[in-house]
PDB file of C-alpha atoms in Angstrom:
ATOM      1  CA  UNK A  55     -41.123 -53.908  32.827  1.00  0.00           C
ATOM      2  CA  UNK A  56     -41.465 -54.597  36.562  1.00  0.00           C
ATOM      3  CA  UNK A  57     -44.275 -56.114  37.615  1.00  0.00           C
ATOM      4  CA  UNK A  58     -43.513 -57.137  41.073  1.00  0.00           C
ATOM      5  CA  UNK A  59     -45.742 -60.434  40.830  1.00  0.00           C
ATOM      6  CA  UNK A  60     -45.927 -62.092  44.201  1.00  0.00           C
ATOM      7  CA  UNK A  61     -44.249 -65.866  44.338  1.00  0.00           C
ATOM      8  CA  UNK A  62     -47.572 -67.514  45.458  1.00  0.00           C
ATOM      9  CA  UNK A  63     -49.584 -66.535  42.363  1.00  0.00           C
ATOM     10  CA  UNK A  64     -46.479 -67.664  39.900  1.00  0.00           C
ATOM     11  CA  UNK A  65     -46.438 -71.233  37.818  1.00  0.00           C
ATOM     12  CA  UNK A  66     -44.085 -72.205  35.391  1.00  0.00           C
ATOM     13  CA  UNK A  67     -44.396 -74.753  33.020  1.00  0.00           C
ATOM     14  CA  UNK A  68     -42.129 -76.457  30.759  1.00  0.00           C
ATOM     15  CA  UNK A  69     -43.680 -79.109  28.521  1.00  0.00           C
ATOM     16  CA  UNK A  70     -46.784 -79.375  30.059  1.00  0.00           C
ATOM     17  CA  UNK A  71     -45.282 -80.109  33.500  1.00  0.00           C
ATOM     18  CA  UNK A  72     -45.347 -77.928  36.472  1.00  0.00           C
ATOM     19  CA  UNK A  73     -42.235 -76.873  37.709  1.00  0.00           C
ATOM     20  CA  UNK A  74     -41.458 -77.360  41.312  1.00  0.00           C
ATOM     21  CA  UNK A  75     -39.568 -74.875  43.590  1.00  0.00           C
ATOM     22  CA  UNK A  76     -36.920 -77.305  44.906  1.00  0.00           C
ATOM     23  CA  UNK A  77     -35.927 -78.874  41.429  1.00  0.00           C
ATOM     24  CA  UNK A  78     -33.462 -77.182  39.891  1.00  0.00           C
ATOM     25  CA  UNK A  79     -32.849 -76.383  36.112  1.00  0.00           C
ATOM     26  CA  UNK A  80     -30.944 -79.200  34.980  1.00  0.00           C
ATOM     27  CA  UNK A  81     -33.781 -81.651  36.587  1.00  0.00           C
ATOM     28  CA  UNK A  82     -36.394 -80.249  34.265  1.00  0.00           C
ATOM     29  CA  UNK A  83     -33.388 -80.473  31.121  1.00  0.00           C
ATOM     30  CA  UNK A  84     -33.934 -77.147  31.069  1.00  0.00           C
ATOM     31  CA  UNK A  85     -31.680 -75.444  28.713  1.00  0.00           C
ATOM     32  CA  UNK A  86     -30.467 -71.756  27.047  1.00  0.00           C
ATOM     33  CA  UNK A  87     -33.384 -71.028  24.453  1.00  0.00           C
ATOM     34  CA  UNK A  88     -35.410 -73.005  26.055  1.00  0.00           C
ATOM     35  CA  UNK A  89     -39.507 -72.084  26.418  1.00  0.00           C
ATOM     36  CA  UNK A  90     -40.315 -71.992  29.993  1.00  0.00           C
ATOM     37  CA  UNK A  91     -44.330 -70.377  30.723  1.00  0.00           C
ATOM     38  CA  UNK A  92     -45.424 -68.771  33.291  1.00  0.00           C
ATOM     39  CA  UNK A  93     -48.797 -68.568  34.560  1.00  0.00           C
ATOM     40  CA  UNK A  94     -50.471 -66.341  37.192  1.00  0.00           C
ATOM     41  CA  UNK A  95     -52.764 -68.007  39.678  1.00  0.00           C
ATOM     42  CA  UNK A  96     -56.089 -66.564  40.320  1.00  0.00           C
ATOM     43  CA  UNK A  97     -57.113 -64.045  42.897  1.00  0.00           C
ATOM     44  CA  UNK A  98     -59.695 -62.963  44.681  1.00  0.00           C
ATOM     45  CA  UNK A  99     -61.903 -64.445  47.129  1.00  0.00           C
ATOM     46  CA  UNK A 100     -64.514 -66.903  46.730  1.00  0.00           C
ATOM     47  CA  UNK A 101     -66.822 -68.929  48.786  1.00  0.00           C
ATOM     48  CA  UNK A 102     -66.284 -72.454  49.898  1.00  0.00           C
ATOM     49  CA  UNK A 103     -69.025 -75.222  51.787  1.00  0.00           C
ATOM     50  CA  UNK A 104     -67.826 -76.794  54.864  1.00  0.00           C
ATOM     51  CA  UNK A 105     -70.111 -80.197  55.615  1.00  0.00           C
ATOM     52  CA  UNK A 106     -69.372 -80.869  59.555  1.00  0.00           C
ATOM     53  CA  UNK A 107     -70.120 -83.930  61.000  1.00  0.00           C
ATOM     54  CA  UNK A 108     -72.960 -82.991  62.284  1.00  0.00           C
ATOM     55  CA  UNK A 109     -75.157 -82.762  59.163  1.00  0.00           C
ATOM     56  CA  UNK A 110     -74.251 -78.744  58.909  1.00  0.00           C
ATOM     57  CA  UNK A 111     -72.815 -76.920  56.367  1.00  0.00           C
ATOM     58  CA  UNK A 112     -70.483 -73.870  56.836  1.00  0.00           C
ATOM     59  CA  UNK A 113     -70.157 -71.055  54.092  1.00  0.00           C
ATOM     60  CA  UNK A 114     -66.410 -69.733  54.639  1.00  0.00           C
ATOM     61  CA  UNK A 115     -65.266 -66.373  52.320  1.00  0.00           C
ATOM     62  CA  UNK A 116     -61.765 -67.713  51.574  1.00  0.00           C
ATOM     63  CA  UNK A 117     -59.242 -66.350  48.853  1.00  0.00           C
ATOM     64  CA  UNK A 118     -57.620 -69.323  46.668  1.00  0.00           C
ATOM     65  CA  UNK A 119     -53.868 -69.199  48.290  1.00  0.00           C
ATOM     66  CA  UNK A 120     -55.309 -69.045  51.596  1.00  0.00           C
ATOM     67  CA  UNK A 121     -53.851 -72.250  53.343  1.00  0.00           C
ATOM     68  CA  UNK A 122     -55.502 -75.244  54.807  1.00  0.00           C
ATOM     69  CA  UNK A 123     -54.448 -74.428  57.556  1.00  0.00           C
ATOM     70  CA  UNK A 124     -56.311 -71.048  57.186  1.00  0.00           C
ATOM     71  CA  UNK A 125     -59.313 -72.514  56.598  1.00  0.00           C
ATOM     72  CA  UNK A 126     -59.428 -74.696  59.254  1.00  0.00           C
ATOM     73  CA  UNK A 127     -58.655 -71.698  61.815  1.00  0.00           C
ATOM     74  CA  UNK A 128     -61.780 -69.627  59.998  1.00  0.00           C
ATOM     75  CA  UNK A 129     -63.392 -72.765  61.192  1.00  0.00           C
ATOM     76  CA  UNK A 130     -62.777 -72.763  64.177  1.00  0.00           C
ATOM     77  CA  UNK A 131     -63.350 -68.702  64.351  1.00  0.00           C
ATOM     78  CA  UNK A 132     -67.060 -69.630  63.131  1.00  0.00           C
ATOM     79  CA  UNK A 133     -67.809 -72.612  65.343  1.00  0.00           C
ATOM     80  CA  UNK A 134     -65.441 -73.239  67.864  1.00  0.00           C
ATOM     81  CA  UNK A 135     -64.082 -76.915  66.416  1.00  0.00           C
ATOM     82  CA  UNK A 136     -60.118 -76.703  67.658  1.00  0.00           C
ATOM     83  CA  UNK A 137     -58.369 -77.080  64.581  1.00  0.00           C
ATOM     84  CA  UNK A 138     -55.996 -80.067  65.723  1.00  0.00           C
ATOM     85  CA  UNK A 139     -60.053 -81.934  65.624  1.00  0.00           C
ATOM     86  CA  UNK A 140     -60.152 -81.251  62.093  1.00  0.00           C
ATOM     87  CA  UNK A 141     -59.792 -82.810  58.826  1.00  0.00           C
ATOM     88  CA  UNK A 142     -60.529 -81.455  55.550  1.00  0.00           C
ATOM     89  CA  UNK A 143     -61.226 -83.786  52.747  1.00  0.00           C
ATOM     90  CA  UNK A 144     -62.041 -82.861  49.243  1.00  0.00           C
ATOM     91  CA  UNK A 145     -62.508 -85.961  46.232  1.00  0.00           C
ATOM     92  CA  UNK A 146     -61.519 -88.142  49.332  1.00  0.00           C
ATOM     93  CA  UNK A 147     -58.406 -86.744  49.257  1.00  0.00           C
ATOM     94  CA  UNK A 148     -57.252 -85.535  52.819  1.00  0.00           C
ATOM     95  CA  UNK A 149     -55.850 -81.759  52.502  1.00  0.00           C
ATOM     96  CA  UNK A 150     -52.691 -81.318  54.156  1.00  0.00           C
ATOM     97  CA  UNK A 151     -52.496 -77.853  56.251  1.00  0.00           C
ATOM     98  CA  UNK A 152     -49.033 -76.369  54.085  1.00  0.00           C
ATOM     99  CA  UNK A 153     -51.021 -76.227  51.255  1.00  0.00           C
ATOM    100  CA  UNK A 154     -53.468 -74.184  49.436  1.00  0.00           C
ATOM    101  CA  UNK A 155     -56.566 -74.203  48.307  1.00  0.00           C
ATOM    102  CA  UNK A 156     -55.011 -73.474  44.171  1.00  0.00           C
ATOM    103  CA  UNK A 157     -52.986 -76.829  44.853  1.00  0.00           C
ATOM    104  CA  UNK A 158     -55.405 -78.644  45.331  1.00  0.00           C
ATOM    105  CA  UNK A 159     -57.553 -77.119  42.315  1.00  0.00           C
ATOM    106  CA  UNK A 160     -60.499 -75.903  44.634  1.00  0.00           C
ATOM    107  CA  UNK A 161     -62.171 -73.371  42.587  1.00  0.00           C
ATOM    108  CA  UNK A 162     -65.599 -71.959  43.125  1.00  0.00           C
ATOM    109  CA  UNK A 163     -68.340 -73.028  40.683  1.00  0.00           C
TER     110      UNK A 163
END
């Protein structure tokens, strides 16, 4: 059965701990017969609130893998704030640009 999933939207886990790309096999004691799950991200767009310093909020249409990075350039599409001026912070935790929106568990509610 091919099912051509795109990387992005893959997860494994193997008891109860995600599996990172640059670990290898043996890291995880990962073995023949082994159970490894995988799990498909979501898809699909949804919307997000941007609170600017300047007591405004900014509705973005953004798709969960869509990067920080991303985000901050529909930012700056919408109103013109250079994205090297911005930082993104979510449960005062500052985003870093490389990753998405899924890593950080964002998820419209």
């Amino acid at each position: 059965m091919d099912h051509d999933i795109p990387l992005y939207q893959q997860q494994l886990l193997f008891k109860d701990k995600l599996l990172e790309n640059h670990r290898t096999l043996s890291y995880y004691d990962i073995h023949m017969q082994s159970r490894v799950l995988l799990f498909l991200r979501g898809t699909g767009s949804m919307k997000i609130f941007v609170k600017l310093p300047i007591v405004k909020t900014v509705t973005l249409k953004v798709d969960p893998n869509d990067t920080i990075k991303d985000i901050k350039m529909k930012i700056n599409d919408k109103e013109h704030i250079k994205v090297v001026y911005q930082q993104l912070v979510f449960d005062n935790i500052q985003l870093e640009d490389n990753k998405t929106l899924l890593d950080y568990n964002i998820q419209q509610k």
